[in-house]
Structures are given as structure tokens and as C-alpha cells.
Amino acid sequence: MQLVTDISAEEMNSLTESILARYGIDFTCYEPKSLRRRIIRALNLFNLASVHELWVRLLSDSKFIQVFTNEISVGMTSMFRDPILWINLKKRISKDYRHRESVSIWHAGCSTGEEVYTLGILLQETYLQDKAKAYATDINMKAIEEAKNGVYTKIKMIENETNYREYNPNKDFPIYFSTSGKDAVMNAQLVSHASFAYHNLITDSFPSGFDMILCRNVMIYFDAAAKTKLLSKFYDAHKPDGYLIVGFFDTMSYLIDTNKFKLVDDEAGIFQKVG
């Protein structure tokens, strides 16, 4: 079958609106160029010649919507990605959370879990894990299962270890995992404070009462209107003075209401709720 190389804006809009109407999954606010690339990738991956064939498959196979959603929402991540964030965050929470009885955290869009394990290591190293409760969510069910299992290829762990060494050159990263064949298995204790669940940032209601929300390199896939809506909902989900941590590539500063969030660490992309 000849590879699909492009789809029209009309085809993409018709598909996303139909998926929203039938399944309640909203891709209509995804950034168009990124969404187009992902749909084309899915068409070729599933040997479908057109958007029409994709829609027929979605109608005829009720389980395929989750398979398609998993493919569209697949994320690229690594442990200790952007080490300066974790260096600065470690200093900040060591000071701010030392005397608190509890710390509530939300990983909004946790993907395959590398960030959850990263923060688990940071919490252990700052002796805060026993105080912490984390909620790790994503729209991609396959990614959530991978996050729960904490099994990553040794090849992927090369990048993870490189990042960790920049974050903490005085400790050995391999103490946090064991190896099995071609894989590395993360120490389950690192996420003993975390619960994993499905959550759609666009359509689902938000939990609340968080000291820290991490939503890194997720909103890059949404349009400006969706980003603005999410920022408002994140504001409501935070406790007073709670931290919002966004990705280096989300480039949302121009959308952030300075009456709701102030930038407290430009180098690391850390915002703090006002009031």
C-alpha cells in the first residue's frame, strides 16, 4: 500500500469532530500541524489508505478508539529531562516542604512515567517521599501501564543516566533500578507514593488541592484557547503558593495571567500560584 503523506484540513477537522461527538474524546483543540503529523503516522502504521478508512475502522471496532488514542497521544520523555529543572526544584522543595506534614503532587500528562520516577528519586534524596502523595495521569492507557511497570530499555537508560549525572554527579544512578535482559526495571519503591489513572485534560474535571502540578511538554500540542483554559483550571487546582511546572518547549509565558501565576524560576520554568 502506498504511504499516506498528507491529509486536508477538512478531513482532519471532520475526523476530530466525529470522534468528539461519538466517543467524547476531544482532539479538536490540538495544535493542527502536530495533530496532522500524528494522524498521518497512525494511518500508515495501521495500513489505512485514507481518513475515511480510519473512520470506518473506528466505527466497526469499538476497541480501536483506545488504540488510536494511544498512538495519537504518544509522548517523548526521559528521566531528569532538562536537568536544571530538577537541580533547582530539589533546592526549592527541600526548603519549602521540609516542615510540612504532607505534600500533594499531580503529574498531569505523565506519559510513560519517567517524570514520576524522576520526582520519586528527588523526593527520596530530600527525605520527603513519606510525606508525598502523587496523582499521575494520562490519556494514553498503554503509557500508563508502562509507567506502572517501570520497565525501560537499557538503550533508553543511557540518556536517563546522562541526565541524572548532570543533576547529581555525586551518586550512582544504577542504584535505582535492576537489569533484566535488554531492559531496566525501576525500583517500585520510587513510586510507592503515586497512583496512576486515566485522565483527559480537555474533557475531564480536575482534582484539586495540589502543592505542585507538573505538566511538562504536554500543552505544546494544544492551541492557545485550550492552553488558556487549562491554565485557569490549573490555577483552581493549586493550593495557595503552589508550584506549576511546565515544559521548556511549551512557550506559554505570553498566555499566563500574571494575576494568577508568577514566574519564580525562569531558568527552570517554574511558576507559582499568586494568592
PDB file of C-alpha atoms in Angstrom:
ATOM      1  CA  MET A   1       0.000   0.000   0.000  1.00  0.00           C
ATOM      2  CA  GLN A   2       1.255   3.462  -0.857  1.00  0.00           C
ATOM      3  CA  LEU A   3       2.122   5.590   2.150  1.00  0.00           C
ATOM      4  CA  VAL A   4      -0.192   8.429   3.072  1.00  0.00           C
ATOM      5  CA  THR A   5       1.801  11.671   3.007  1.00  0.00           C
ATOM      6  CA  ASP A   6      -0.857  14.296   3.670  1.00  0.00           C
ATOM      7  CA  ILE A   7      -4.462  14.888   4.689  1.00  0.00           C
ATOM      8  CA  SER A   8      -6.550  18.018   4.225  1.00  0.00           C
ATOM      9  CA  ALA A   9      -7.650  20.369   6.976  1.00  0.00           C
ATOM     10  CA  GLU A  10     -11.257  19.446   6.155  1.00  0.00           C
ATOM     11  CA  GLU A  11     -10.536  15.731   6.624  1.00  0.00           C
ATOM     12  CA  MET A  12      -8.754  16.353   9.908  1.00  0.00           C
ATOM     13  CA  ASN A  13     -11.496  18.618  11.255  1.00  0.00           C
ATOM     14  CA  SER A  14     -14.231  16.202  10.219  1.00  0.00           C
ATOM     15  CA  LEU A  15     -12.409  13.324  11.913  1.00  0.00           C
ATOM     16  CA  THR A  16     -11.770  15.133  15.207  1.00  0.00           C
ATOM     17  CA  GLU A  17     -15.333  16.470  15.408  1.00  0.00           C
ATOM     18  CA  SER A  18     -16.741  12.997  14.692  1.00  0.00           C
ATOM     19  CA  ILE A  19     -14.534  11.410  17.360  1.00  0.00           C
ATOM     20  CA  LEU A  20     -15.633  14.031  19.874  1.00  0.00           C
ATOM     21  CA  ALA A  21     -19.318  13.536  19.057  1.00  0.00           C
ATOM     22  CA  ARG A  22     -19.187   9.717  19.168  1.00  0.00           C
ATOM     23  CA  TYR A  23     -16.560   8.967  21.814  1.00  0.00           C
ATOM     24  CA  GLY A  24     -16.254  12.183  23.850  1.00  0.00           C
ATOM     25  CA  ILE A  25     -12.501  12.388  23.190  1.00  0.00           C
ATOM     26  CA  ASP A  26     -11.504  15.895  22.167  1.00  0.00           C
ATOM     27  CA  PHE A  27      -8.688  16.348  19.675  1.00  0.00           C
ATOM     28  CA  THR A  28     -10.266  19.488  18.157  1.00  0.00           C
ATOM     29  CA  CYS A  29      -8.048  21.800  20.210  1.00  0.00           C
ATOM     30  CA  TYR A  30      -4.763  20.068  19.357  1.00  0.00           C
ATOM     31  CA  GLU A  31      -2.211  22.164  17.502  1.00  0.00           C
ATOM     32  CA  PRO A  32      -3.079  21.450  13.824  1.00  0.00           C
ATOM     33  CA  LYS A  33       0.392  20.752  12.408  1.00  0.00           C
ATOM     34  CA  SER A  34       1.295  18.353  15.184  1.00  0.00           C
ATOM     35  CA  LEU A  35      -2.073  16.586  15.011  1.00  0.00           C
ATOM     36  CA  ARG A  36      -1.839  16.213  11.226  1.00  0.00           C
ATOM     37  CA  ARG A  37       1.582  14.561  11.553  1.00  0.00           C
ATOM     38  CA  ARG A  38       0.271  12.145  14.168  1.00  0.00           C
ATOM     39  CA  ILE A  39      -2.833  11.183  12.182  1.00  0.00           C
ATOM     40  CA  ILE A  40      -0.736  10.540   9.069  1.00  0.00           C
ATOM     41  CA  ARG A  41       1.637   8.427  11.152  1.00  0.00           C
ATOM     42  CA  ALA A  42      -1.320   6.434  12.511  1.00  0.00           C
ATOM     43  CA  LEU A  43      -2.780   5.871   9.029  1.00  0.00           C
ATOM     44  CA  ASN A  44       0.474   4.376   7.819  1.00  0.00           C
ATOM     45  CA  LEU A  45       1.051   2.389  10.997  1.00  0.00           C
ATOM     46  CA  PHE A  46      -2.389   0.739  10.742  1.00  0.00           C
ATOM     47  CA  ASN A  47      -2.245   0.309   6.945  1.00  0.00           C
ATOM     48  CA  LEU A  48      -5.177   2.625   6.294  1.00  0.00           C
ATOM     49  CA  ALA A  49      -5.271   4.439   2.981  1.00  0.00           C
ATOM     50  CA  SER A  50      -7.378   7.427   3.995  1.00  0.00           C
ATOM     51  CA  VAL A  51      -9.158   9.253   6.790  1.00  0.00           C
ATOM     52  CA  HIS A  52     -12.363   7.640   5.541  1.00  0.00           C
ATOM     53  CA  GLU A  53     -10.886   4.151   6.081  1.00  0.00           C
ATOM     54  CA  LEU A  54      -9.778   5.238   9.543  1.00  0.00           C
ATOM     55  CA  TRP A  55     -13.292   6.361  10.440  1.00  0.00           C
ATOM     56  CA  VAL A  56     -14.788   3.097   9.148  1.00  0.00           C
ATOM     57  CA  ARG A  57     -12.332   1.203  11.353  1.00  0.00           C
ATOM     58  CA  LEU A  58     -13.271   3.356  14.345  1.00  0.00           C
ATOM     59  CA  LEU A  59     -16.962   2.664  13.746  1.00  0.00           C
ATOM     60  CA  SER A  60     -16.579  -1.063  13.186  1.00  0.00           C
ATOM     61  CA  ASP A  61     -14.165  -1.828  16.028  1.00  0.00           C
ATOM     62  CA  SER A  62     -15.183  -0.328  19.373  1.00  0.00           C
ATOM     63  CA  LYS A  63     -11.807  -1.135  20.931  1.00  0.00           C
ATOM     64  CA  PHE A  64      -9.827   0.616  18.201  1.00  0.00           C
ATOM     65  CA  ILE A  65     -10.559   4.110  19.550  1.00  0.00           C
ATOM     66  CA  GLN A  66      -8.265   3.454  22.517  1.00  0.00           C
ATOM     67  CA  VAL A  67      -5.563   2.025  20.244  1.00  0.00           C
ATOM     68  CA  PHE A  68      -5.838   5.112  18.031  1.00  0.00           C
ATOM     69  CA  THR A  69      -5.842   7.456  21.039  1.00  0.00           C
ATOM     70  CA  ASN A  70      -2.735   5.768  22.413  1.00  0.00           C
ATOM     71  CA  GLU A  71      -0.949   6.326  19.118  1.00  0.00           C
ATOM     72  CA  ILE A  72      -2.045   9.944  18.727  1.00  0.00           C
ATOM     73  CA  SER A  73      -1.087  10.857  22.288  1.00  0.00           C
ATOM     74  CA  VAL A  74       2.269   9.076  22.446  1.00  0.00           C
ATOM     75  CA  GLY A  75       4.810  11.285  24.227  1.00  0.00           C
ATOM     76  CA  MET A  76       8.559  11.654  24.116  1.00  0.00           C
ATOM     77  CA  THR A  77      10.161  11.880  27.544  1.00  0.00           C
ATOM     78  CA  SER A  78      13.135  10.832  29.629  1.00  0.00           C
ATOM     79  CA  MET A  79      14.211  10.816  33.260  1.00  0.00           C
ATOM     80  CA  PHE A  80      15.741  14.050  34.545  1.00  0.00           C
ATOM     81  CA  ARG A  81      14.964  15.694  31.233  1.00  0.00           C
ATOM     82  CA  ASP A  82      16.277  19.284  31.411  1.00  0.00           C
ATOM     83  CA  PRO A  83      18.489  18.610  34.466  1.00  0.00           C
ATOM     84  CA  ILE A  84      18.500  22.270  35.532  1.00  0.00           C
ATOM     85  CA  LEU A  85      14.819  21.938  36.453  1.00  0.00           C
ATOM     86  CA  TRP A  86      15.482  19.062  38.837  1.00  0.00           C
ATOM     87  CA  ILE A  87      18.570  20.741  40.296  1.00  0.00           C
ATOM     88  CA  ASN A  88      16.609  23.910  41.060  1.00  0.00           C
ATOM     89  CA  LEU A  89      13.452  22.066  42.123  1.00  0.00           C
ATOM     90  CA  LYS A  90      15.396  19.951  44.615  1.00  0.00           C
ATOM     91  CA  LYS A  91      16.702  23.103  46.303  1.00  0.00           C
ATOM     92  CA  ARG A  92      13.266  24.720  46.307  1.00  0.00           C
ATOM     93  CA  ILE A  93      11.253  21.840  47.772  1.00  0.00           C
ATOM     94  CA  SER A  94      13.969  20.995  50.309  1.00  0.00           C
ATOM     95  CA  LYS A  95      13.462  24.475  51.724  1.00  0.00           C
ATOM     96  CA  ASP A  96       9.699  24.895  51.238  1.00  0.00           C
ATOM     97  CA  TYR A  97       8.414  21.425  52.127  1.00  0.00           C
ATOM     98  CA  ARG A  98      10.813  20.410  54.896  1.00  0.00           C
ATOM     99  CA  HIS A  99       8.429  21.205  57.742  1.00  0.00           C
ATOM    100  CA  ARG A 100       5.133  20.305  56.033  1.00  0.00           C
ATOM    101  CA  GLU A 101       3.144  17.324  57.183  1.00  0.00           C
ATOM    102  CA  SER A 102       2.125  16.386  53.636  1.00  0.00           C
ATOM    103  CA  VAL A 103       2.879  17.267  50.014  1.00  0.00           C
ATOM    104  CA  SER A 104       0.333  16.750  47.226  1.00  0.00           C
ATOM    105  CA  ILE A 105       1.550  16.431  43.633  1.00  0.00           C
ATOM    106  CA  TRP A 106      -0.097  15.971  40.251  1.00  0.00           C
ATOM    107  CA  HIS A 107       1.776  14.718  37.188  1.00  0.00           C
ATOM    108  CA  ALA A 108      -0.703  15.915  34.542  1.00  0.00           C
ATOM    109  CA  GLY A 109       0.164  14.029  31.356  1.00  0.00           C
ATOM    110  CA  CYS A 110       2.658  11.594  32.874  1.00  0.00           C
ATOM    111  CA  SER A 111       3.194   9.648  29.621  1.00  0.00           C
ATOM    112  CA  THR A 112       5.292   6.519  30.259  1.00  0.00           C
ATOM    113  CA  GLY A 113       6.229   7.603  33.768  1.00  0.00           C
ATOM    114  CA  GLU A 114       9.839   8.744  33.521  1.00  0.00           C
ATOM    115  CA  GLU A 115       8.969  12.020  35.227  1.00  0.00           C
ATOM    116  CA  VAL A 116       7.172  10.226  38.074  1.00  0.00           C
ATOM    117  CA  TYR A 117      10.248   8.099  38.767  1.00  0.00           C
ATOM    118  CA  THR A 118      12.439  11.187  38.476  1.00  0.00           C
ATOM    119  CA  LEU A 119      10.467  13.017  41.124  1.00  0.00           C
ATOM    120  CA  GLY A 120      10.402   9.843  43.207  1.00  0.00           C
ATOM    121  CA  ILE A 121      14.209   9.870  43.236  1.00  0.00           C
ATOM    122  CA  LEU A 122      14.244  13.562  44.093  1.00  0.00           C
ATOM    123  CA  LEU A 123      11.762  13.017  46.936  1.00  0.00           C
ATOM    124  CA  GLN A 124      13.862  10.164  48.315  1.00  0.00           C
ATOM    125  CA  GLU A 125      17.018  12.244  48.156  1.00  0.00           C
ATOM    126  CA  THR A 126      15.321  15.093  50.045  1.00  0.00           C
ATOM    127  CA  TYR A 127      13.657  12.727  52.582  1.00  0.00           C
ATOM    128  CA  LEU A 128      10.198  13.905  51.545  1.00  0.00           C
ATOM    129  CA  GLN A 129       8.722  10.791  49.969  1.00  0.00           C
ATOM    130  CA  ASP A 130       6.967   9.648  53.139  1.00  0.00           C
ATOM    131  CA  LYS A 131       5.091  12.964  53.177  1.00  0.00           C
ATOM    132  CA  ALA A 132       4.213  12.925  49.478  1.00  0.00           C
ATOM    133  CA  LYS A 133       1.128  11.734  47.634  1.00  0.00           C
ATOM    134  CA  ALA A 134       1.196  11.929  43.851  1.00  0.00           C
ATOM    135  CA  TYR A 135      -1.518  11.557  41.237  1.00  0.00           C
ATOM    136  CA  ALA A 136      -0.086  10.572  37.841  1.00  0.00           C
ATOM    137  CA  THR A 137      -2.477  10.735  34.885  1.00  0.00           C
ATOM    138  CA  ASP A 138      -2.530  10.468  31.125  1.00  0.00           C
ATOM    139  CA  ILE A 139      -4.950   9.932  28.243  1.00  0.00           C
ATOM    140  CA  ASN A 140      -2.787   7.103  26.889  1.00  0.00           C
ATOM    141  CA  MET A 141      -3.702   3.851  28.664  1.00  0.00           C
ATOM    142  CA  LYS A 142      -0.746   1.972  27.188  1.00  0.00           C
ATOM    143  CA  ALA A 143       1.609   4.635  28.514  1.00  0.00           C
ATOM    144  CA  ILE A 144       0.021   4.440  31.963  1.00  0.00           C
ATOM    145  CA  GLU A 145       0.629   0.689  32.097  1.00  0.00           C
ATOM    146  CA  GLU A 146       4.264   1.234  31.114  1.00  0.00           C
ATOM    147  CA  ALA A 147       4.548   3.868  33.835  1.00  0.00           C
ATOM    148  CA  LYS A 148       3.139   1.469  36.437  1.00  0.00           C
ATOM    149  CA  ASN A 149       5.552  -1.270  35.416  1.00  0.00           C
ATOM    150  CA  GLY A 150       8.611   0.973  35.256  1.00  0.00           C
ATOM    151  CA  VAL A 151      10.367  -1.189  32.669  1.00  0.00           C
ATOM    152  CA  TYR A 152      12.510   0.697  30.146  1.00  0.00           C
ATOM    153  CA  THR A 153      15.050  -0.449  27.585  1.00  0.00           C
ATOM    154  CA  LYS A 154      18.714  -0.267  28.523  1.00  0.00           C
ATOM    155  CA  ILE A 155      19.246   1.919  25.466  1.00  0.00           C
ATOM    156  CA  LYS A 156      16.777   4.456  26.853  1.00  0.00           C
ATOM    157  CA  MET A 157      18.508   4.298  30.228  1.00  0.00           C
ATOM    158  CA  ILE A 158      21.699   5.645  28.662  1.00  0.00           C
ATOM    159  CA  GLU A 159      20.027   9.034  28.172  1.00  0.00           C
ATOM    160  CA  ASN A 160      18.406   8.805  31.590  1.00  0.00           C
ATOM    161  CA  GLU A 161      21.759   8.163  33.279  1.00  0.00           C
ATOM    162  CA  THR A 162      23.422  11.013  31.380  1.00  0.00           C
ATOM    163  CA  ASN A 163      20.730  13.392  32.599  1.00  0.00           C
ATOM    164  CA  TYR A 164      20.989  12.077  36.162  1.00  0.00           C
ATOM    165  CA  ARG A 165      24.751  12.581  36.265  1.00  0.00           C
ATOM    166  CA  GLU A 166      24.247  16.234  35.368  1.00  0.00           C
ATOM    167  CA  TYR A 167      21.606  16.526  38.084  1.00  0.00           C
ATOM    168  CA  ASN A 168      23.598  14.669  40.759  1.00  0.00           C
ATOM    169  CA  PRO A 169      27.219  13.818  39.926  1.00  0.00           C
ATOM    170  CA  ASN A 170      27.833  12.510  43.449  1.00  0.00           C
ATOM    171  CA  LYS A 171      25.575   9.472  43.338  1.00  0.00           C
ATOM    172  CA  ASP A 172      25.280   6.381  41.135  1.00  0.00           C
ATOM    173  CA  PHE A 173      22.093   6.220  39.067  1.00  0.00           C
ATOM    174  CA  PRO A 174      22.061   2.368  38.772  1.00  0.00           C
ATOM    175  CA  ILE A 175      21.124   2.040  42.455  1.00  0.00           C
ATOM    176  CA  TYR A 176      17.583   2.975  41.419  1.00  0.00           C
ATOM    177  CA  PHE A 177      16.991   0.071  39.032  1.00  0.00           C
ATOM    178  CA  SER A 178      17.852  -3.532  38.273  1.00  0.00           C
ATOM    179  CA  THR A 179      18.510  -5.098  34.886  1.00  0.00           C
ATOM    180  CA  SER A 180      16.773  -7.969  33.149  1.00  0.00           C
ATOM    181  CA  GLY A 181      17.916  -8.918  29.660  1.00  0.00           C
ATOM    182  CA  LYS A 182      17.584  -5.850  27.426  1.00  0.00           C
ATOM    183  CA  ASP A 183      15.522  -3.972  29.991  1.00  0.00           C
ATOM    184  CA  ALA A 184      15.980  -1.957  33.152  1.00  0.00           C
ATOM    185  CA  VAL A 185      13.379  -2.285  35.900  1.00  0.00           C
ATOM    186  CA  MET A 186      12.910   0.733  38.140  1.00  0.00           C
ATOM    187  CA  ASN A 187      12.703   0.254  41.903  1.00  0.00           C
ATOM    188  CA  ALA A 188       8.961   0.167  42.637  1.00  0.00           C
ATOM    189  CA  GLN A 189       9.572   1.991  45.922  1.00  0.00           C
ATOM    190  CA  LEU A 190      10.268   5.143  43.895  1.00  0.00           C
ATOM    191  CA  VAL A 191       6.579   5.415  43.002  1.00  0.00           C
ATOM    192  CA  SER A 192       5.073   3.961  46.170  1.00  0.00           C
ATOM    193  CA  HIS A 193       3.675   7.432  46.871  1.00  0.00           C
ATOM    194  CA  ALA A 194       1.978   7.645  43.457  1.00  0.00           C
ATOM    195  CA  SER A 195      -1.289   6.402  41.978  1.00  0.00           C
ATOM    196  CA  PHE A 196      -1.780   6.153  38.214  1.00  0.00           C
ATOM    197  CA  ALA A 197      -5.043   6.794  36.387  1.00  0.00           C
ATOM    198  CA  TYR A 198      -6.617   7.761  33.079  1.00  0.00           C
ATOM    199  CA  HIS A 199      -7.466  11.459  32.760  1.00  0.00           C
ATOM    200  CA  ASN A 200      -8.341  13.649  29.773  1.00  0.00           C
ATOM    201  CA  LEU A 201      -7.101  17.181  30.409  1.00  0.00           C
ATOM    202  CA  ILE A 202      -9.531  18.673  27.916  1.00  0.00           C
ATOM    203  CA  THR A 203     -12.808  16.998  28.836  1.00  0.00           C
ATOM    204  CA  ASP A 204     -12.466  15.654  32.396  1.00  0.00           C
ATOM    205  CA  SER A 205     -12.973  17.588  35.619  1.00  0.00           C
ATOM    206  CA  PHE A 206      -9.843  18.486  37.558  1.00  0.00           C
ATOM    207  CA  PRO A 207      -8.857  17.244  41.010  1.00  0.00           C
ATOM    208  CA  SER A 208      -7.677  19.949  43.400  1.00  0.00           C
ATOM    209  CA  GLY A 209      -5.596  20.719  46.462  1.00  0.00           C
ATOM    210  CA  PHE A 210      -2.115  20.347  44.972  1.00  0.00           C
ATOM    211  CA  ASP A 211       1.132  21.817  46.242  1.00  0.00           C
ATOM    212  CA  MET A 212       2.747  21.096  42.883  1.00  0.00           C
ATOM    213  CA  ILE A 213       1.477  20.352  39.389  1.00  0.00           C
ATOM    214  CA  LEU A 214       3.827  19.211  36.657  1.00  0.00           C
ATOM    215  CA  CYS A 215       2.521  19.436  33.100  1.00  0.00           C
ATOM    216  CA  ARG A 216       5.659  19.334  31.023  1.00  0.00           C
ATOM    217  CA  ASN A 217       5.704  19.414  27.236  1.00  0.00           C
ATOM    218  CA  VAL A 218       2.030  18.469  27.091  1.00  0.00           C
ATOM    219  CA  MET A 219       0.377  21.768  26.281  1.00  0.00           C
ATOM    220  CA  ILE A 220       2.665  22.228  23.292  1.00  0.00           C
ATOM    221  CA  TYR A 221       0.162  20.038  21.452  1.00  0.00           C
ATOM    222  CA  PHE A 222      -2.821  22.317  22.228  1.00  0.00           C
ATOM    223  CA  ASP A 223      -3.960  25.555  20.642  1.00  0.00           C
ATOM    224  CA  ALA A 224      -3.905  28.880  22.501  1.00  0.00           C
ATOM    225  CA  ALA A 225      -7.556  28.711  23.587  1.00  0.00           C
ATOM    226  CA  ALA A 226      -7.086  25.262  25.133  1.00  0.00           C
ATOM    227  CA  LYS A 227      -3.871  26.338  26.867  1.00  0.00           C
ATOM    228  CA  THR A 228      -5.603  29.358  28.392  1.00  0.00           C
ATOM    229  CA  LYS A 229      -8.464  27.182  29.626  1.00  0.00           C
ATOM    230  CA  LEU A 230      -6.067  24.648  31.137  1.00  0.00           C
ATOM    231  CA  LEU A 231      -4.036  27.336  32.902  1.00  0.00           C
ATOM    232  CA  SER A 232      -7.211  28.631  34.535  1.00  0.00           C
ATOM    233  CA  LYS A 233      -8.151  25.116  35.656  1.00  0.00           C
ATOM    234  CA  PHE A 234      -4.644  24.507  36.979  1.00  0.00           C
ATOM    235  CA  TYR A 235      -4.935  27.712  38.996  1.00  0.00           C
ATOM    236  CA  ASP A 236      -8.075  26.390  40.658  1.00  0.00           C
ATOM    237  CA  ALA A 237      -6.411  23.012  41.283  1.00  0.00           C
ATOM    238  CA  HIS A 238      -3.489  24.519  43.205  1.00  0.00           C
ATOM    239  CA  LYS A 239      -3.216  25.297  46.866  1.00  0.00           C
ATOM    240  CA  PRO A 240      -2.092  28.873  47.666  1.00  0.00           C
ATOM    241  CA  ASP A 241       1.552  29.382  46.600  1.00  0.00           C
ATOM    242  CA  GLY A 242       1.522  26.034  44.765  1.00  0.00           C
ATOM    243  CA  TYR A 243       4.074  25.429  42.020  1.00  0.00           C
ATOM    244  CA  LEU A 244       3.181  24.944  38.348  1.00  0.00           C
ATOM    245  CA  ILE A 245       5.967  23.399  36.294  1.00  0.00           C
ATOM    246  CA  VAL A 246       5.680  23.485  32.529  1.00  0.00           C
ATOM    247  CA  GLY A 247       7.951  22.169  29.803  1.00  0.00           C
ATOM    248  CA  PHE A 248      10.790  24.077  28.208  1.00  0.00           C
ATOM    249  CA  PHE A 249       9.022  23.751  24.861  1.00  0.00           C
ATOM    250  CA  ASP A 250       5.530  24.784  25.939  1.00  0.00           C
ATOM    251  CA  THR A 251       6.296  28.508  25.384  1.00  0.00           C
ATOM    252  CA  MET A 252       3.215  29.750  27.216  1.00  0.00           C
ATOM    253  CA  SER A 253       4.527  32.804  29.048  1.00  0.00           C
ATOM    254  CA  TYR A 254       2.500  35.132  26.849  1.00  0.00           C
ATOM    255  CA  LEU A 255      -0.710  33.304  27.839  1.00  0.00           C
ATOM    256  CA  ILE A 256      -0.128  33.196  31.587  1.00  0.00           C
ATOM    257  CA  ASP A 257      -2.194  35.623  33.647  1.00  0.00           C
ATOM    258  CA  THR A 258       0.299  37.312  35.985  1.00  0.00           C
ATOM    259  CA  ASN A 259      -2.526  37.823  38.460  1.00  0.00           C
ATOM    260  CA  LYS A 260      -2.730  34.040  38.785  1.00  0.00           C
ATOM    261  CA  PHE A 261       0.837  32.804  38.339  1.00  0.00           C
ATOM    262  CA  LYS A 262       4.202  34.467  38.797  1.00  0.00           C
ATOM    263  CA  LEU A 263       7.421  33.194  37.247  1.00  0.00           C
ATOM    264  CA  VAL A 264       9.732  32.331  40.138  1.00  0.00           C
ATOM    265  CA  ASP A 265      12.426  30.480  38.173  1.00  0.00           C
ATOM    266  CA  ASP A 266      12.898  31.433  34.541  1.00  0.00           C
ATOM    267  CA  GLU A 267      15.843  29.063  34.146  1.00  0.00           C
ATOM    268  CA  ALA A 268      13.783  26.029  35.166  1.00  0.00           C
ATOM    269  CA  GLY A 269      10.298  27.102  34.013  1.00  0.00           C
ATOM    270  CA  ILE A 270       8.728  27.142  37.479  1.00  0.00           C
ATOM    271  CA  PHE A 271       5.648  29.275  38.174  1.00  0.00           C
ATOM    272  CA  GLN A 272       3.914  29.848  41.492  1.00  0.00           C
ATOM    273  CA  LYS A 273       0.253  30.498  42.179  1.00  0.00           C
ATOM    274  CA  VAL A 274      -0.483  34.053  43.275  1.00  0.00           C
ATOM    275  CA  GLY A 275      -2.640  34.190  46.361  1.00  0.00           C
TER     276      GLY A 275
END
